[in-house]
């Protein structure tokens, strides 16, 4: 079965490896994709559900060369590079497309609107907008699993509800997923779905360890 084109990010160099069939030719070589700007450290590489775009979540310096003043999401499509908006957060942890909308997550304030609780934002076609309230803790991953959006990280609350590191989007608001480590401080790293069940990896602190 033919394999699709794959893009792999190694440190701050983006390389493209074209594979034409299930058997890798002996002369296959990595070819530079020509990523612009300065980017480091890369947190996640995400493709769109349709497979026509790729987003790079990292710390990205644009023309000013300043890491923290003009960060952006780097997008690769049809062999071309572009950026999507700008924001004050120095590092983006995750991105995902959910119901045709691009969302991003960070441990830092994403919108300079006088608040301190915007760690998840969405792109409305012209600017980044808040996507619920996350007053503390990093949001390390956004995942769409079986058409449900999950926020995963070290946040205590989402939209004022105690989630202890993992929440899901239901009816336009964030809700907790069960009661993970209710008497402990949990910090989730990632989650996947398998056979209808949710599997997550995390650190849990009891205060004694």
XYZ file of C-alpha atoms in Angstrom:
209
model
C 0.000 0.000 0.000
C 1.507 3.367 -0.988
C 2.575 5.549 1.902
C 1.841 9.296 2.000
C 4.466 11.982 2.039
C 5.792 12.415 5.551
C 7.271 15.507 7.170
C 9.658 15.071 10.063
C 11.062 17.824 12.257
C 14.569 17.285 13.618
C 15.582 19.958 16.098
C 15.017 23.170 14.112
C 15.433 21.701 10.636
C 12.393 20.551 8.684
C 13.047 17.723 6.248
C 10.741 16.118 3.700
C 11.032 12.435 2.794
C 8.976 11.303 -0.175
C 8.108 7.623 -0.181
C 6.515 6.268 -3.344
C 5.664 2.742 -2.156
C 5.776 0.422 0.792
C 9.343 -0.528 -0.169
C 11.807 2.268 0.561
C 14.239 2.731 -2.368
C 17.915 2.511 -1.502
C 18.509 6.032 -2.857
C 15.747 7.774 -0.846
C 17.059 10.969 0.688
C 15.828 13.645 3.047
C 15.186 16.966 1.329
C 15.071 20.284 3.196
C 11.603 21.840 3.184
C 13.041 25.336 3.587
C 11.441 26.305 6.889
C 11.752 30.089 7.382
C 12.409 32.013 10.584
C 14.045 30.764 13.755
C 12.175 28.159 15.784
C 13.003 26.251 18.951
C 12.115 24.181 20.859
C 9.456 22.419 18.784
C 6.667 21.009 20.948
C 4.362 19.364 18.419
C 3.884 18.846 14.685
C 0.215 18.513 13.715
C -1.508 17.764 10.419
C -5.033 18.834 9.518
C -7.747 16.137 9.347
C -7.754 16.469 5.566
C -3.988 16.057 5.395
C -3.502 19.274 3.391
C -1.809 21.400 6.080
C 0.766 21.002 8.821
C 1.228 23.266 11.849
C 4.397 23.627 13.924
C 4.040 24.497 17.603
C 7.195 26.051 18.978
C 8.859 29.297 19.918
C 9.022 31.213 16.646
C 10.962 34.419 16.038
C 9.700 36.508 13.117
C 11.447 39.487 11.523
C 12.279 41.218 14.806
C 14.229 38.178 15.986
C 12.681 38.525 19.451
C 11.344 35.230 20.824
C 8.616 36.711 22.999
C 7.241 39.756 21.169
C 5.839 38.351 17.944
C 5.341 34.612 18.229
C 3.131 32.843 15.690
C 1.981 29.453 14.438
C 3.963 28.262 11.429
C 1.842 26.596 8.713
C 3.038 24.469 5.786
C 0.725 23.779 2.834
C 1.222 23.138 -0.880
C 4.976 23.479 -0.418
C 4.619 26.997 1.019
C 5.234 28.434 4.487
C 3.031 30.997 6.210
C 2.241 32.287 9.691
C -1.141 32.596 11.389
C -1.591 35.722 13.485
C 0.693 36.746 16.336
C 0.430 36.524 20.122
C 2.512 37.385 23.191
C 3.012 33.800 24.434
C 6.670 32.791 24.048
C 5.940 29.099 23.496
C 3.014 27.202 21.963
C 2.596 23.632 23.203
C -0.150 22.229 21.008
C -2.525 22.837 18.111
C -5.491 20.971 16.683
C -8.258 21.492 14.145
C -11.673 20.913 15.696
C -14.861 21.318 13.661
C -12.963 23.311 11.003
C -11.472 25.643 13.632
C -7.778 25.863 14.540
C -7.071 25.932 18.279
C -3.789 26.392 20.145
C -2.701 25.856 23.743
C 0.108 27.101 25.953
C 1.306 27.579 29.508
C 1.288 31.326 28.864
C -1.238 34.057 28.223
C -2.171 33.905 24.525
C -4.099 37.163 24.125
C -3.109 40.584 25.413
C -6.594 41.563 26.643
C -5.862 42.539 30.244
C -6.750 39.089 31.618
C -4.524 36.225 32.745
C -6.662 33.171 31.925
C -6.318 32.684 28.143
C -4.223 29.551 27.679
C -6.441 28.126 24.935
C -7.355 30.223 21.897
C -8.950 29.772 18.486
C -8.378 31.464 15.133
C -11.521 33.199 13.818
C -10.020 33.962 10.419
C -8.610 37.318 11.437
C -7.360 37.099 15.015
C -6.878 34.779 17.962
C -9.801 34.682 20.432
C -10.191 33.117 23.870
C -11.596 29.579 24.090
C -12.764 29.274 27.654
C -11.043 30.247 30.888
C -7.832 28.597 32.096
C -6.511 30.700 35.010
C -3.510 28.527 35.906
C -1.369 25.610 34.840
C -0.005 24.641 31.416
C -2.229 23.172 28.711
C 0.203 20.708 27.131
C -2.007 18.983 24.565
C -5.221 19.483 22.662
C -6.601 16.241 21.259
C -9.674 15.382 19.201
C -10.554 11.807 20.135
C -13.671 10.230 18.655
C -14.931 13.727 17.747
C -14.522 15.022 21.311
C -12.062 17.819 22.110
C -9.824 17.267 25.153
C -7.520 19.703 26.958
C -4.653 17.953 28.743
C -2.084 19.440 31.098
C -1.509 20.742 34.599
C -4.487 23.102 34.926
C -6.695 22.910 38.007
C -9.842 24.352 36.438
C -11.441 24.964 33.041
C -14.300 27.465 32.851
C -14.396 27.500 36.639
C -14.868 23.730 36.996
C -12.311 21.532 38.741
C -10.733 19.177 36.161
C -7.366 18.352 37.761
C -5.438 18.205 34.502
C -7.887 16.863 31.896
C -11.173 18.199 30.556
C -13.416 17.819 27.516
C -15.547 20.211 25.497
C -19.277 19.599 25.869
C -22.012 21.937 24.635
C -19.765 24.976 24.246
C -18.016 24.692 27.620
C -15.312 22.677 29.350
C -16.240 19.824 31.676
C -14.190 17.415 33.827
C -13.427 13.875 32.685
C -14.352 11.681 35.626
C -12.586 12.453 38.895
C -8.883 11.772 38.275
C -6.814 11.723 41.462
C -9.392 13.796 43.311
C -7.245 13.986 46.450
C -3.991 14.569 44.578
C -2.441 17.190 42.343
C -2.308 15.620 38.853
C -0.393 16.882 35.834
C -1.296 15.147 32.567
C 1.072 14.842 29.598
C -1.093 13.320 26.849
C -4.061 11.057 26.113
C -5.269 8.682 23.403
C -8.448 6.717 22.695
C -8.513 2.950 22.175
C -11.567 0.702 21.769
C -13.846 3.342 23.234
C -11.696 3.952 26.313
C -9.533 6.955 27.186
C -5.906 6.305 28.157
C -3.861 9.110 29.713
C -0.360 9.467 31.110
C 0.320 11.833 33.991
C 2.261 12.716 37.073
C 0.306 12.530 40.348
C 1.557 14.131 43.553
C 0.344 13.051 46.981
C 2.402 15.487 49.001
C 4.383 12.611 50.508
C 6.588 11.949 47.464
